[in-house]
Coordinates of C-alpha atoms and ligand atoms in Angstrom, one line a residue:
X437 CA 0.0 0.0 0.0
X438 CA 1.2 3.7 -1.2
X439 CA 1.3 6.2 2.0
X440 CA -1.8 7.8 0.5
X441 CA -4.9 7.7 2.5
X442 CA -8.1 8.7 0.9
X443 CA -11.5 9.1 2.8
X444 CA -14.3 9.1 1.0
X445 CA -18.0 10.1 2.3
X446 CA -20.8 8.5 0.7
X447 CA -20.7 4.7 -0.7
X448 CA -23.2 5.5 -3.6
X449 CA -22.6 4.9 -7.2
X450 CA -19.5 6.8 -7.9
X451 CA -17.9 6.6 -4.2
X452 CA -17.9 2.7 -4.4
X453 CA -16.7 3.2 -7.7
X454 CA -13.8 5.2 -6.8
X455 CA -13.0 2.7 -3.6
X456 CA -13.1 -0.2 -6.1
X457 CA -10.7 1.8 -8.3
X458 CA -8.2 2.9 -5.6
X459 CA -8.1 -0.7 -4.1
X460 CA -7.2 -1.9 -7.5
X461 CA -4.7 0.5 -7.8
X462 CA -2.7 0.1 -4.4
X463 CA -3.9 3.4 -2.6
X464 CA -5.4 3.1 0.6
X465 CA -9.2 3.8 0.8
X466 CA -12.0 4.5 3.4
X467 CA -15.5 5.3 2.6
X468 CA -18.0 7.0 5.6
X469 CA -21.4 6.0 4.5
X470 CA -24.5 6.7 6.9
X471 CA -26.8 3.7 5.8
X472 CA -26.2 -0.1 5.8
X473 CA -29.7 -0.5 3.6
X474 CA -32.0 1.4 1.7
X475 CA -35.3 0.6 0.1
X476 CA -36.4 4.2 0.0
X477 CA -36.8 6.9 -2.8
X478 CA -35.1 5.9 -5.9
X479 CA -33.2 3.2 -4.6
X480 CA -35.5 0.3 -5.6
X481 CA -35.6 1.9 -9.1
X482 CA -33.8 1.0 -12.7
X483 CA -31.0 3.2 -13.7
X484 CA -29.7 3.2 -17.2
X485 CA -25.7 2.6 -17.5
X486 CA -24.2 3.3 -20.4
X487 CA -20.9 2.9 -22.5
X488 CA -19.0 5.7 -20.4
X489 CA -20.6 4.2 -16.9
X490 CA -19.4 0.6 -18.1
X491 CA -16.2 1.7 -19.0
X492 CA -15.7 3.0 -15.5
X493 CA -17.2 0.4 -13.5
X494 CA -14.5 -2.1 -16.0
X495 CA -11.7 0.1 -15.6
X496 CA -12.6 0.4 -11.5
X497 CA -14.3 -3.0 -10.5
X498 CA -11.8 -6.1 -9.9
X499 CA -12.3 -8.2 -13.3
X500 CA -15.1 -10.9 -11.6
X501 CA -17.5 -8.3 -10.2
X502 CA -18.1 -6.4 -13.4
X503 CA -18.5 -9.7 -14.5
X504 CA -21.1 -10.1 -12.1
X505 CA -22.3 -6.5 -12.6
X506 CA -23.1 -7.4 -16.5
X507 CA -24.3 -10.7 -15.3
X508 CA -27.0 -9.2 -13.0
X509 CA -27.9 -6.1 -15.5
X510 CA -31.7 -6.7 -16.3
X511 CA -32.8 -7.2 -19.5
X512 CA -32.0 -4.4 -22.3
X513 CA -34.8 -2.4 -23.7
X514 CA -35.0 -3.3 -27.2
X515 CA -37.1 -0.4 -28.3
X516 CA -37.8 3.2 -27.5
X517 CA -41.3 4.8 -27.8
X518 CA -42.6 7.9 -27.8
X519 CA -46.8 7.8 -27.0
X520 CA -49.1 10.0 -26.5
X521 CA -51.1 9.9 -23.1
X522 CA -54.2 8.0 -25.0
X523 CA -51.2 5.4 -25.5
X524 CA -50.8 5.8 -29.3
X525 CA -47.6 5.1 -30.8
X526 CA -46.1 8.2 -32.5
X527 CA -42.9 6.7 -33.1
X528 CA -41.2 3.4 -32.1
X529 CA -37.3 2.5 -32.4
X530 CA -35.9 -1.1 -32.4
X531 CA -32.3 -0.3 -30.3
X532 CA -29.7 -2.1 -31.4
X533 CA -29.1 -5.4 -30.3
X534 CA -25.5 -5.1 -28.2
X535 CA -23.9 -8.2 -25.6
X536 CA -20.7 -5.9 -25.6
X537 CA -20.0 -5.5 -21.8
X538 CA -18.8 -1.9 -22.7
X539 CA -20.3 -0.3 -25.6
X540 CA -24.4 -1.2 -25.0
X541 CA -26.7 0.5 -22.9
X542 CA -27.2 -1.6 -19.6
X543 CA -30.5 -1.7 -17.4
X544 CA -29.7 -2.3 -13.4
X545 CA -31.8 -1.9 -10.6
X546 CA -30.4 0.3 -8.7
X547 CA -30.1 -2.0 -5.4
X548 CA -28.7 -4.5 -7.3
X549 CA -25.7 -2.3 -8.8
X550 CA -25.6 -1.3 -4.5
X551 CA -24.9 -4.7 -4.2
X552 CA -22.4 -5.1 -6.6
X553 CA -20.5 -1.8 -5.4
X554 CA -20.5 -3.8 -2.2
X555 CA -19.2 -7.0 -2.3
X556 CA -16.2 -7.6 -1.3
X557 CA -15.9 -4.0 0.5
X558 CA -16.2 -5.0 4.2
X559 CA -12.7 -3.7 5.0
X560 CA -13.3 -0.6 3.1
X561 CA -16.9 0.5 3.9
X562 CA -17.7 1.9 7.3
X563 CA -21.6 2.1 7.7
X564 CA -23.7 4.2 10.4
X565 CA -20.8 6.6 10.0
X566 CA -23.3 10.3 9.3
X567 CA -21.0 12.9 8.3
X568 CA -21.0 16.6 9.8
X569 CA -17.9 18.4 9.0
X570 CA -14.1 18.4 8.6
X571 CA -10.9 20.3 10.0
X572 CA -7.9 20.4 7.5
X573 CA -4.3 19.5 10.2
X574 CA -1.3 21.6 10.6
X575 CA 0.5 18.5 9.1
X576 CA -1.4 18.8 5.4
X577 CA -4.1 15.8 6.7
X578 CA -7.6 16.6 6.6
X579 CA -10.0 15.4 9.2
X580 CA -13.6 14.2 9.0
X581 CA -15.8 14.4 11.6
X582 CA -19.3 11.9 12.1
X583 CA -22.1 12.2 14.2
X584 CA -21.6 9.1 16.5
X585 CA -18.2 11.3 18.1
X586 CA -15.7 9.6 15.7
X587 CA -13.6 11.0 13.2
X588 CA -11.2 9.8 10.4
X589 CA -8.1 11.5 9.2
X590 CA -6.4 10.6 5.3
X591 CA -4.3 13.1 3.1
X592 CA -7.2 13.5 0.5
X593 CA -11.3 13.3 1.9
X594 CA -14.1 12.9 -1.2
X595 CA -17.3 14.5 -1.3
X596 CA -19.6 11.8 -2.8
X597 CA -22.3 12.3 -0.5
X598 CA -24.8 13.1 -3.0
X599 CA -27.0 16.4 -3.8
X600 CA -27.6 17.1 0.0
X601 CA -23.6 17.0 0.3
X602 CA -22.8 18.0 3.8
X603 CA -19.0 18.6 2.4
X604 CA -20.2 20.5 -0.1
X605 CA -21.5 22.9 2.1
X606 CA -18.8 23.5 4.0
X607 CA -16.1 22.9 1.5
X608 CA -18.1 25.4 -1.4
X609 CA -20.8 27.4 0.4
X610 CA -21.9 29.6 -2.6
X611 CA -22.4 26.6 -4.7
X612 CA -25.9 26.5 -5.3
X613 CA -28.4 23.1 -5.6
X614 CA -32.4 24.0 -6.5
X615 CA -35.5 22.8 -7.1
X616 CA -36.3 23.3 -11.2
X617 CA -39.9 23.8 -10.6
X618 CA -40.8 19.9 -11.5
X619 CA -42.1 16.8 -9.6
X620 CA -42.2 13.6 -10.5
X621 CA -43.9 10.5 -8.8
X622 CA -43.3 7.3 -9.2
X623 CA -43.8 3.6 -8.6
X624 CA -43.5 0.1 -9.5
X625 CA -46.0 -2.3 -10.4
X626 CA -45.4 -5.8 -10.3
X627 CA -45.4 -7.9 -13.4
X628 CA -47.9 -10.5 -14.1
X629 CA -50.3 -11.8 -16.8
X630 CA -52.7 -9.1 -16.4
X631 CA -50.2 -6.0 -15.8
X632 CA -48.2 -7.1 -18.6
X633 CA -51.0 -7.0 -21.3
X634 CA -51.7 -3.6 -20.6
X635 CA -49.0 -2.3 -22.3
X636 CA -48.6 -2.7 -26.5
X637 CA -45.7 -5.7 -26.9
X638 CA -43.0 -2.9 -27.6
X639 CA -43.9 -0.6 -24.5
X640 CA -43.7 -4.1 -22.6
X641 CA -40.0 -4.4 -24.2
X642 CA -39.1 -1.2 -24.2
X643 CA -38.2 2.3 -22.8
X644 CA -41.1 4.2 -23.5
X645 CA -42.0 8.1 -23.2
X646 CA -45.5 9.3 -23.2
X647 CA -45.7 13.6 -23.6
X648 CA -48.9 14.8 -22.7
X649 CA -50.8 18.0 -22.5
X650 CA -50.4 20.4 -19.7
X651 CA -46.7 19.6 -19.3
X652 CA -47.7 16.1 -18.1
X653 CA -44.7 13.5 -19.1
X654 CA -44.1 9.7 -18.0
X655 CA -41.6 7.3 -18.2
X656 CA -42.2 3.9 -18.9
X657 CA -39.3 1.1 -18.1
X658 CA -39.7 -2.7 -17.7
X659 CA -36.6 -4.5 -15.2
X660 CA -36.9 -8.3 -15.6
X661 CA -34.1 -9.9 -13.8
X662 CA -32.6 -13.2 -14.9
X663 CA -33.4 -15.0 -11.6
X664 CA -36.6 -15.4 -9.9
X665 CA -38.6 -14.8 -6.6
X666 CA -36.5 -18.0 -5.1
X667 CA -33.5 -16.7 -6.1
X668 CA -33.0 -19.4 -8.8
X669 CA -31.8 -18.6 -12.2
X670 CA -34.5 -18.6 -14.9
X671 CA -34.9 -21.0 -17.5
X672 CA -32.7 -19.7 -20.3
X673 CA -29.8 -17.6 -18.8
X674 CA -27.2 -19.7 -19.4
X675 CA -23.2 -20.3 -19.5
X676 CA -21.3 -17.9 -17.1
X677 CA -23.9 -15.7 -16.5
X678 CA -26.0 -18.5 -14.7
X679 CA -22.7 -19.3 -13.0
X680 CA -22.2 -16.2 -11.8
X681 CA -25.7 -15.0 -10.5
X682 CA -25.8 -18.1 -8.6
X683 CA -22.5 -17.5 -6.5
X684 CA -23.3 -14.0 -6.0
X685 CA -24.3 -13.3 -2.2
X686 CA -26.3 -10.0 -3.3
X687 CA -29.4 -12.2 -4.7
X688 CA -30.7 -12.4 -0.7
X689 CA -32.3 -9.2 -0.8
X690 CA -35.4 -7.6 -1.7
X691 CA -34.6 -7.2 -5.5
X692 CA -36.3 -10.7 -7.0
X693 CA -39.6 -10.1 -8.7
X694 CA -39.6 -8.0 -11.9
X695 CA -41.7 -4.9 -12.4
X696 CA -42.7 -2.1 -14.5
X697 CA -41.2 1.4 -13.3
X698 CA -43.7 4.6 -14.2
X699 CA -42.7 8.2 -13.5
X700 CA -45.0 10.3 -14.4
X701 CA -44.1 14.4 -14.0
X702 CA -45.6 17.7 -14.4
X703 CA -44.9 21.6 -13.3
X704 CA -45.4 21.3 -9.6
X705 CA -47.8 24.2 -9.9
X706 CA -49.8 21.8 -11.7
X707 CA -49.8 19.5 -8.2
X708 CA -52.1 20.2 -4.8
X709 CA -50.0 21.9 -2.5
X710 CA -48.3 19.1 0.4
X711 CA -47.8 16.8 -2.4
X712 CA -44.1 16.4 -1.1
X713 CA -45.6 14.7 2.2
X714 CA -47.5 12.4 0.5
X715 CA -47.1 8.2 -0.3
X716 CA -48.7 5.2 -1.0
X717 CA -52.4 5.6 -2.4
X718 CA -52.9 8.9 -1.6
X719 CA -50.1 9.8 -4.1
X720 CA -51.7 7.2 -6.9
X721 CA -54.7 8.9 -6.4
X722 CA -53.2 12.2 -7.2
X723 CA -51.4 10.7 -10.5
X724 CA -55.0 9.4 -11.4
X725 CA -57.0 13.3 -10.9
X726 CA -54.3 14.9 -13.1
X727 CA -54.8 12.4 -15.6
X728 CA -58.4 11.9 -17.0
X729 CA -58.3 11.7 -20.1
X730 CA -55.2 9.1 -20.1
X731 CA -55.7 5.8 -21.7
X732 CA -57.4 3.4 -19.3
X733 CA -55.0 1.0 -19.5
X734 CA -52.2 3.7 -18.3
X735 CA -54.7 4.7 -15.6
X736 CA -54.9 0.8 -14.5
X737 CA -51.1 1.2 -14.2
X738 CA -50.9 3.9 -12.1
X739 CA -53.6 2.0 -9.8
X740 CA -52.0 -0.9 -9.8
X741 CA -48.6 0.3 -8.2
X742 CA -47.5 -1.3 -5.2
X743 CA -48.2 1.9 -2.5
X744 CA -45.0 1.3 -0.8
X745 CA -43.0 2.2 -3.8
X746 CA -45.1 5.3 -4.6
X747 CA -43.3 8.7 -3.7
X748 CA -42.7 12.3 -4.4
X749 CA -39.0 13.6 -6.2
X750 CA -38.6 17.3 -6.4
X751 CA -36.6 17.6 -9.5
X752 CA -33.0 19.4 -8.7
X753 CA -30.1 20.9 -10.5
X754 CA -27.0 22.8 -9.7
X755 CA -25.7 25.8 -10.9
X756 CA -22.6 25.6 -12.3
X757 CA -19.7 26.7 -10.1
X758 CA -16.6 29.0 -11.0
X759 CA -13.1 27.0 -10.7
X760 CA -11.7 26.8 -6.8
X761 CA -8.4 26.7 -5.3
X762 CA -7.9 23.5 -5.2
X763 CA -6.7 21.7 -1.6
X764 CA -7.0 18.4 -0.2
X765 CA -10.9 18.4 -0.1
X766 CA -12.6 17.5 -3.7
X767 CA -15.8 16.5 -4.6
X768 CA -17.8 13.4 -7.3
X769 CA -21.0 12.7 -8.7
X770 CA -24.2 15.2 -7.5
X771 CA -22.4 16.1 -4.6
X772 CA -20.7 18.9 -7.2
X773 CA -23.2 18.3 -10.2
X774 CA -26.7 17.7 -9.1
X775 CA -28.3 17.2 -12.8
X776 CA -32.4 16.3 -13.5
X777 CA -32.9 12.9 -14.9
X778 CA -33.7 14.2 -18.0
X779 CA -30.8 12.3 -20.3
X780 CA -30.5 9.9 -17.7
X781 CA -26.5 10.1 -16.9
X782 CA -26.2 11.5 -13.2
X783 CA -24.8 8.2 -12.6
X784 CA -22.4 7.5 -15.6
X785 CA -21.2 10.7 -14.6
X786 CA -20.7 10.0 -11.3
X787 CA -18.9 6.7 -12.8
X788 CA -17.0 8.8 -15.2
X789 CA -15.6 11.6 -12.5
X790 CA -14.5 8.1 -10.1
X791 CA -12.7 6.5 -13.1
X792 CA -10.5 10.2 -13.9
X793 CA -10.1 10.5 -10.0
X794 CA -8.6 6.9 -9.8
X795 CA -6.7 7.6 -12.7
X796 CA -5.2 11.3 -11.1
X797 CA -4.8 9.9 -8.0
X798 CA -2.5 6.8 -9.6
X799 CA -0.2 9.6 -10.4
X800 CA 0.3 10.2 -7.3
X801 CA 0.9 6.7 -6.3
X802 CA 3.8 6.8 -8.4
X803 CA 5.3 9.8 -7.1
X804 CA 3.0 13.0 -8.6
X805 CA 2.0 15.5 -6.0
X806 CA -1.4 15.4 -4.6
X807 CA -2.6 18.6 -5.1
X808 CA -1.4 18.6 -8.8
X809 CA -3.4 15.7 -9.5
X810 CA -6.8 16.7 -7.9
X811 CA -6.2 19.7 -9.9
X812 CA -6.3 18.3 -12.8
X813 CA -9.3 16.0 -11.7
X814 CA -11.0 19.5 -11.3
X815 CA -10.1 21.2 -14.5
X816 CA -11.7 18.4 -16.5
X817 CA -14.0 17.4 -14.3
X818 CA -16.1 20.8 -13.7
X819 CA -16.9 21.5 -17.9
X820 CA -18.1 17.9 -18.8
X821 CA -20.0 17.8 -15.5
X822 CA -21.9 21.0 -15.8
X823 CA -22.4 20.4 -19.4
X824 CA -24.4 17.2 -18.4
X825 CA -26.1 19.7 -16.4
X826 CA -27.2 21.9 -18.6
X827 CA -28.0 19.2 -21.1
X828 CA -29.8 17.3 -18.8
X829 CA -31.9 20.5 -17.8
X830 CA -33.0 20.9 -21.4
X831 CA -34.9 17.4 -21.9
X832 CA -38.3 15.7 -21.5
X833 CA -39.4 18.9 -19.7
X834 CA -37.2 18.4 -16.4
X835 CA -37.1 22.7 -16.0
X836 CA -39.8 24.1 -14.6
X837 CA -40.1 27.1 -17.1
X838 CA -39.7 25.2 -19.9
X839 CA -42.4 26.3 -23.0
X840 CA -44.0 22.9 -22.1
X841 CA -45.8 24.1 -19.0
X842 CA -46.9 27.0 -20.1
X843 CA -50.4 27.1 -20.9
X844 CA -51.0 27.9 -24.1
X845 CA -48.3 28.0 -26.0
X846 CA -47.5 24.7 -24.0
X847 CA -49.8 23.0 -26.6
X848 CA -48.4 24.7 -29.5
X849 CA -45.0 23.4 -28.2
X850 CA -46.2 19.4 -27.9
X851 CA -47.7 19.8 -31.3
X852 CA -44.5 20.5 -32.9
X853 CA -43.1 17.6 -30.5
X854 CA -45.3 14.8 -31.7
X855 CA -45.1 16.1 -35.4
X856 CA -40.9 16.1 -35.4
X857 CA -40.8 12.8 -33.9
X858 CA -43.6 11.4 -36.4
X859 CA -41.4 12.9 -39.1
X860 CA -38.4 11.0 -37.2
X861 CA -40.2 7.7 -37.0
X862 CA -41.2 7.8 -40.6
X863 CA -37.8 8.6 -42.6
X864 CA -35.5 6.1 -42.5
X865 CA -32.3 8.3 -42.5
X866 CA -33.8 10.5 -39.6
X867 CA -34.8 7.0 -37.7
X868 CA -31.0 6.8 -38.1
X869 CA -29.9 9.4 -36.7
X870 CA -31.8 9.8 -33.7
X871 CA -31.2 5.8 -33.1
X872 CA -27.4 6.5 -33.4
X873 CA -27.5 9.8 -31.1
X874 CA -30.1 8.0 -28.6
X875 CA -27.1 5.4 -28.0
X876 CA -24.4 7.0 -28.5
X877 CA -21.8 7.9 -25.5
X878 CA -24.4 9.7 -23.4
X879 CA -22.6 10.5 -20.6
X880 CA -19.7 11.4 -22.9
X881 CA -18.7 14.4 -24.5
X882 CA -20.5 15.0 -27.6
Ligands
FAD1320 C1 -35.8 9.7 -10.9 C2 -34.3 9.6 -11.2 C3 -33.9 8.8 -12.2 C4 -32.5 8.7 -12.6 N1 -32.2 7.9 -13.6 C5 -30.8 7.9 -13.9 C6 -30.4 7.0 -15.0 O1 -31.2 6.3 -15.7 N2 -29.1 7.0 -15.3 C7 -28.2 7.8 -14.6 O2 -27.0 7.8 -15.0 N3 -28.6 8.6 -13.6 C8 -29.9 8.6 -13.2 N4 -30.3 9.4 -12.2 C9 -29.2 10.2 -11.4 C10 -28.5 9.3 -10.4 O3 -29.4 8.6 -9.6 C11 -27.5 10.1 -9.6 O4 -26.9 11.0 -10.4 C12 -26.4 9.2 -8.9 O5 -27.0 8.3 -8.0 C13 -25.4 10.0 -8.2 O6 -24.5 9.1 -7.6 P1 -23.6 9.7 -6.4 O7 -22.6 8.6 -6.1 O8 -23.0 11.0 -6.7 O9 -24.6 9.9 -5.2 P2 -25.6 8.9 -4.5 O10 -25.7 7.6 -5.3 O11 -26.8 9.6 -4.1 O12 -24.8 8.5 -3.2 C14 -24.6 9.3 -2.1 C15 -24.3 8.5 -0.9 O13 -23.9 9.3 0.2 C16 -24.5 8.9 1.4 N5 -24.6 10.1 2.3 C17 -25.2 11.2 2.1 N6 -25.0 12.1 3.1 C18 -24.1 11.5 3.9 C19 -23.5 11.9 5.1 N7 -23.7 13.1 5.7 N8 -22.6 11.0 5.7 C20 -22.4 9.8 5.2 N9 -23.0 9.4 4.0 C21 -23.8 10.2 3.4 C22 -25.9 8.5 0.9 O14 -26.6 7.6 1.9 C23 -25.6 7.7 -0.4 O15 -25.3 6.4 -0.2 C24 -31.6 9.5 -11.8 C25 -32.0 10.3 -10.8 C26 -33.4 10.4 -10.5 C27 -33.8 11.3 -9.3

């Protein structure tokens, strides 16, 4: 082991990451995270990994477990569709068919990816450990500080504690996290005979996206796993993958029976006020008032969620932040660039900013200084991670004062949505395109 010490806070998507990376690499890591479990909020949901979120989790994750990361990924979407809310099909694309553990688009549930991040981490992750604050040392250490009267000190300490990032705030106080003005509710419904012939054959084997009037927009996402209820691997996964899935210790959690994921959003003036506080069935039944005229079938959806997975997200960003002296305090993943989950990459980037930080902080393994490296971490890490900001800010209606929500010209503004992506759908060179754009390195600089 090099003398470096890092601490990081937070062992979500990219702090496990980076662990994984630094282990790999030699350098000695700790990570501070506050919860052993959780089943709340998103956490239970499908997130979308793509080629730059596989490359870091390959580049990071000791050979086996990213193995066992592809091995456990859902199945892929084979088709994206755009519907309208009385679920006809404006457009429909087949997604290319990819089994490249890199360059495809990968569907995990998010517990399950937990689970991967953790195994194998029980030296490195300390749970029930709530940060509050750190002290830099005379000697050039830097000490964090929990809530249960302990403390940790290492030479370089990691923000990856997410939007609500309690370094953050100390560490960059005028940086600025808010609400765009959207919320989104959703919920999973679980999949059997009759939920599964409610949606069209391609919705059921797809990704699908349903714009409606009013500024009204819902996500549609099947995750079927490759094992079942018992755990056992389903008739058909074969070869390594079976291999692997049945040695993996993560299948004894909550994460067995497949469902369908629906988030349906709207300008939260468009909500009764207190929405925030509400769950379960009184939350469904506010979906279903704001949605009358939606096809019955999509209704019977949003009825048949499971209440405990119903809840309110206020959709954040960040703003983005002018370059700081850097010191031995940085930050990854929301905790610097909250983004909305409108292209669906706040956790490739968080992947991507681990995989660069590994990589800097090698440098220092072999003899770079420490500050010269996080530096460099910064300088590229601030533009690509605000641009995914801003670009995520600009899609499927995620802002607040987008023309969407307006009233009128709202409708005006859908029109012109359904009739481009009609046009899209229909010529073959412009089904193309958008295909190769929809899959191309999202996360990843254009
Ligand atoms: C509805 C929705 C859908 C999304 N879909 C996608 C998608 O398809 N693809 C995609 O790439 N991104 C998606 N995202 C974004 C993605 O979820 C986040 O960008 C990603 O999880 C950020 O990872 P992170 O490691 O920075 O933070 P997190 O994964 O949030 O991890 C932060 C960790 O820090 C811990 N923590 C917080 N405070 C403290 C403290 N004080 N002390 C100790 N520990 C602490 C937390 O418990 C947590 O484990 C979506 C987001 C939303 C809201």
């Amino acid at each position: 082991m090099s003398p470096l010490h890092v601490i990081v806070i937070g062992a979500g998507t990219g702090g496990m990451c980076l662990a994984h990376g630094l282990r790999r690499a030699g350098i000695s890591v700790a990570v501070y995270e506050r919860d052993r479990t959780r089943a709340d909020g998103v956490h239970g949901y499908r997130v979308g990994i793509d080629p730059t979120g596989n490359q870091a989790l390959r580049e990071c994750l000791p050979p086996e477990l990213f193995d066992t990361y592809t091995a456990t990924c859902a199945r892929t979407p084979a088709h994206f569709n755009v519907l309208t809310e009385r679920r006809r099909t404006i457009a429909s694309f087949r997604l290319p068919e990819s089994t490249d553990p890199v360059h495809s688009e990968r569907s995990v549930s998010r517990m399950t990816l937990r689970q991967v991040l953790l195994t194998g981490m029980d030296d490195v992750v300390r749970f029930g450990k709530t940060f509050t604050h750190y002290e830099h040392g005379a000697d050039g250490t830097v000490t964090a500080f929990f809530d249960d009267g302990t403390s940790a000190t290492g030479d370089l300490l990691v923000a990856a504690d997410g939007t609500g990032s309690r370094v953050r705030r100390q560490y960059l106080p005028h940086a600025k996290v808010r609400d765009t003005g959207v919320i989104a509710v959703s919920a999973k419904v679980a999949v059997t005979p009759e939920t599964r012939a409610l949606l069209p054959e391609e919705v059921f084997n797809g990704i699908s996206a349903t714009f409606a009037p009013k500024g009204q927009f819902c996500i549609w996402h099947v995750v079927e796993f490759k094992w079942d209820r018992d755990g056992e691997v389903k008739h058909g996964v074969g070869g390594n993958d079976a291999e692997l899935i049945a040695r993996w210790p993560g299948l004894l959690y909550d994460n067995t029976r497949d469902y369908i994921n629906w988030g349906f959003s709207a300008s939260a003036r468009r909500f009764p006020p207190g929405v925030m506080d509400l769950r379960g069935e009184d939350l469904k039944r506010v979906v279903l008032d704001m949605t009358p005229n939606w096809h019955p079938d999509l209704r019977a959806l949003f009825r048949a969620a499971d209440p405990g997975s119903c809840f309110p997200i206020a959709i954040r960003t960040s703003e983005p932040v002018d370059p700081w002296e850097t010191t031995n305090v940085t930050l990854l993943g929301d905790a610097v660039h909250t983004m909305t989950p409108g292209r669906g990459v706040g956790a490739n980037t968080a992947l991507r900013d681990a995989m660069l930080l590994t990589r800097r902080l090698i440098t220092v393994r072999d003899g770079a200084p420490l500050l010269d490296a996080v530096a460099a971490y910064e300088e590229e890490m601030i533009p690509y991670g605000f641009a995914r900001v801003a670009d995520s800010l600009a899609q499927n209606g995620t802002n607040g004062d987008d023309l969407l929500h307006r009233p009128v010209v709202g409708r005006a503004v859908l029109a012109a949505n359904r009739t481009f992506f009609r046009a899209v759908g229909r010529v073959p060179a412009l089904r193309r395109r958008f295909v190769d754009a929809l899959v191309a390195y999202r996360a990843a600089d254009a």
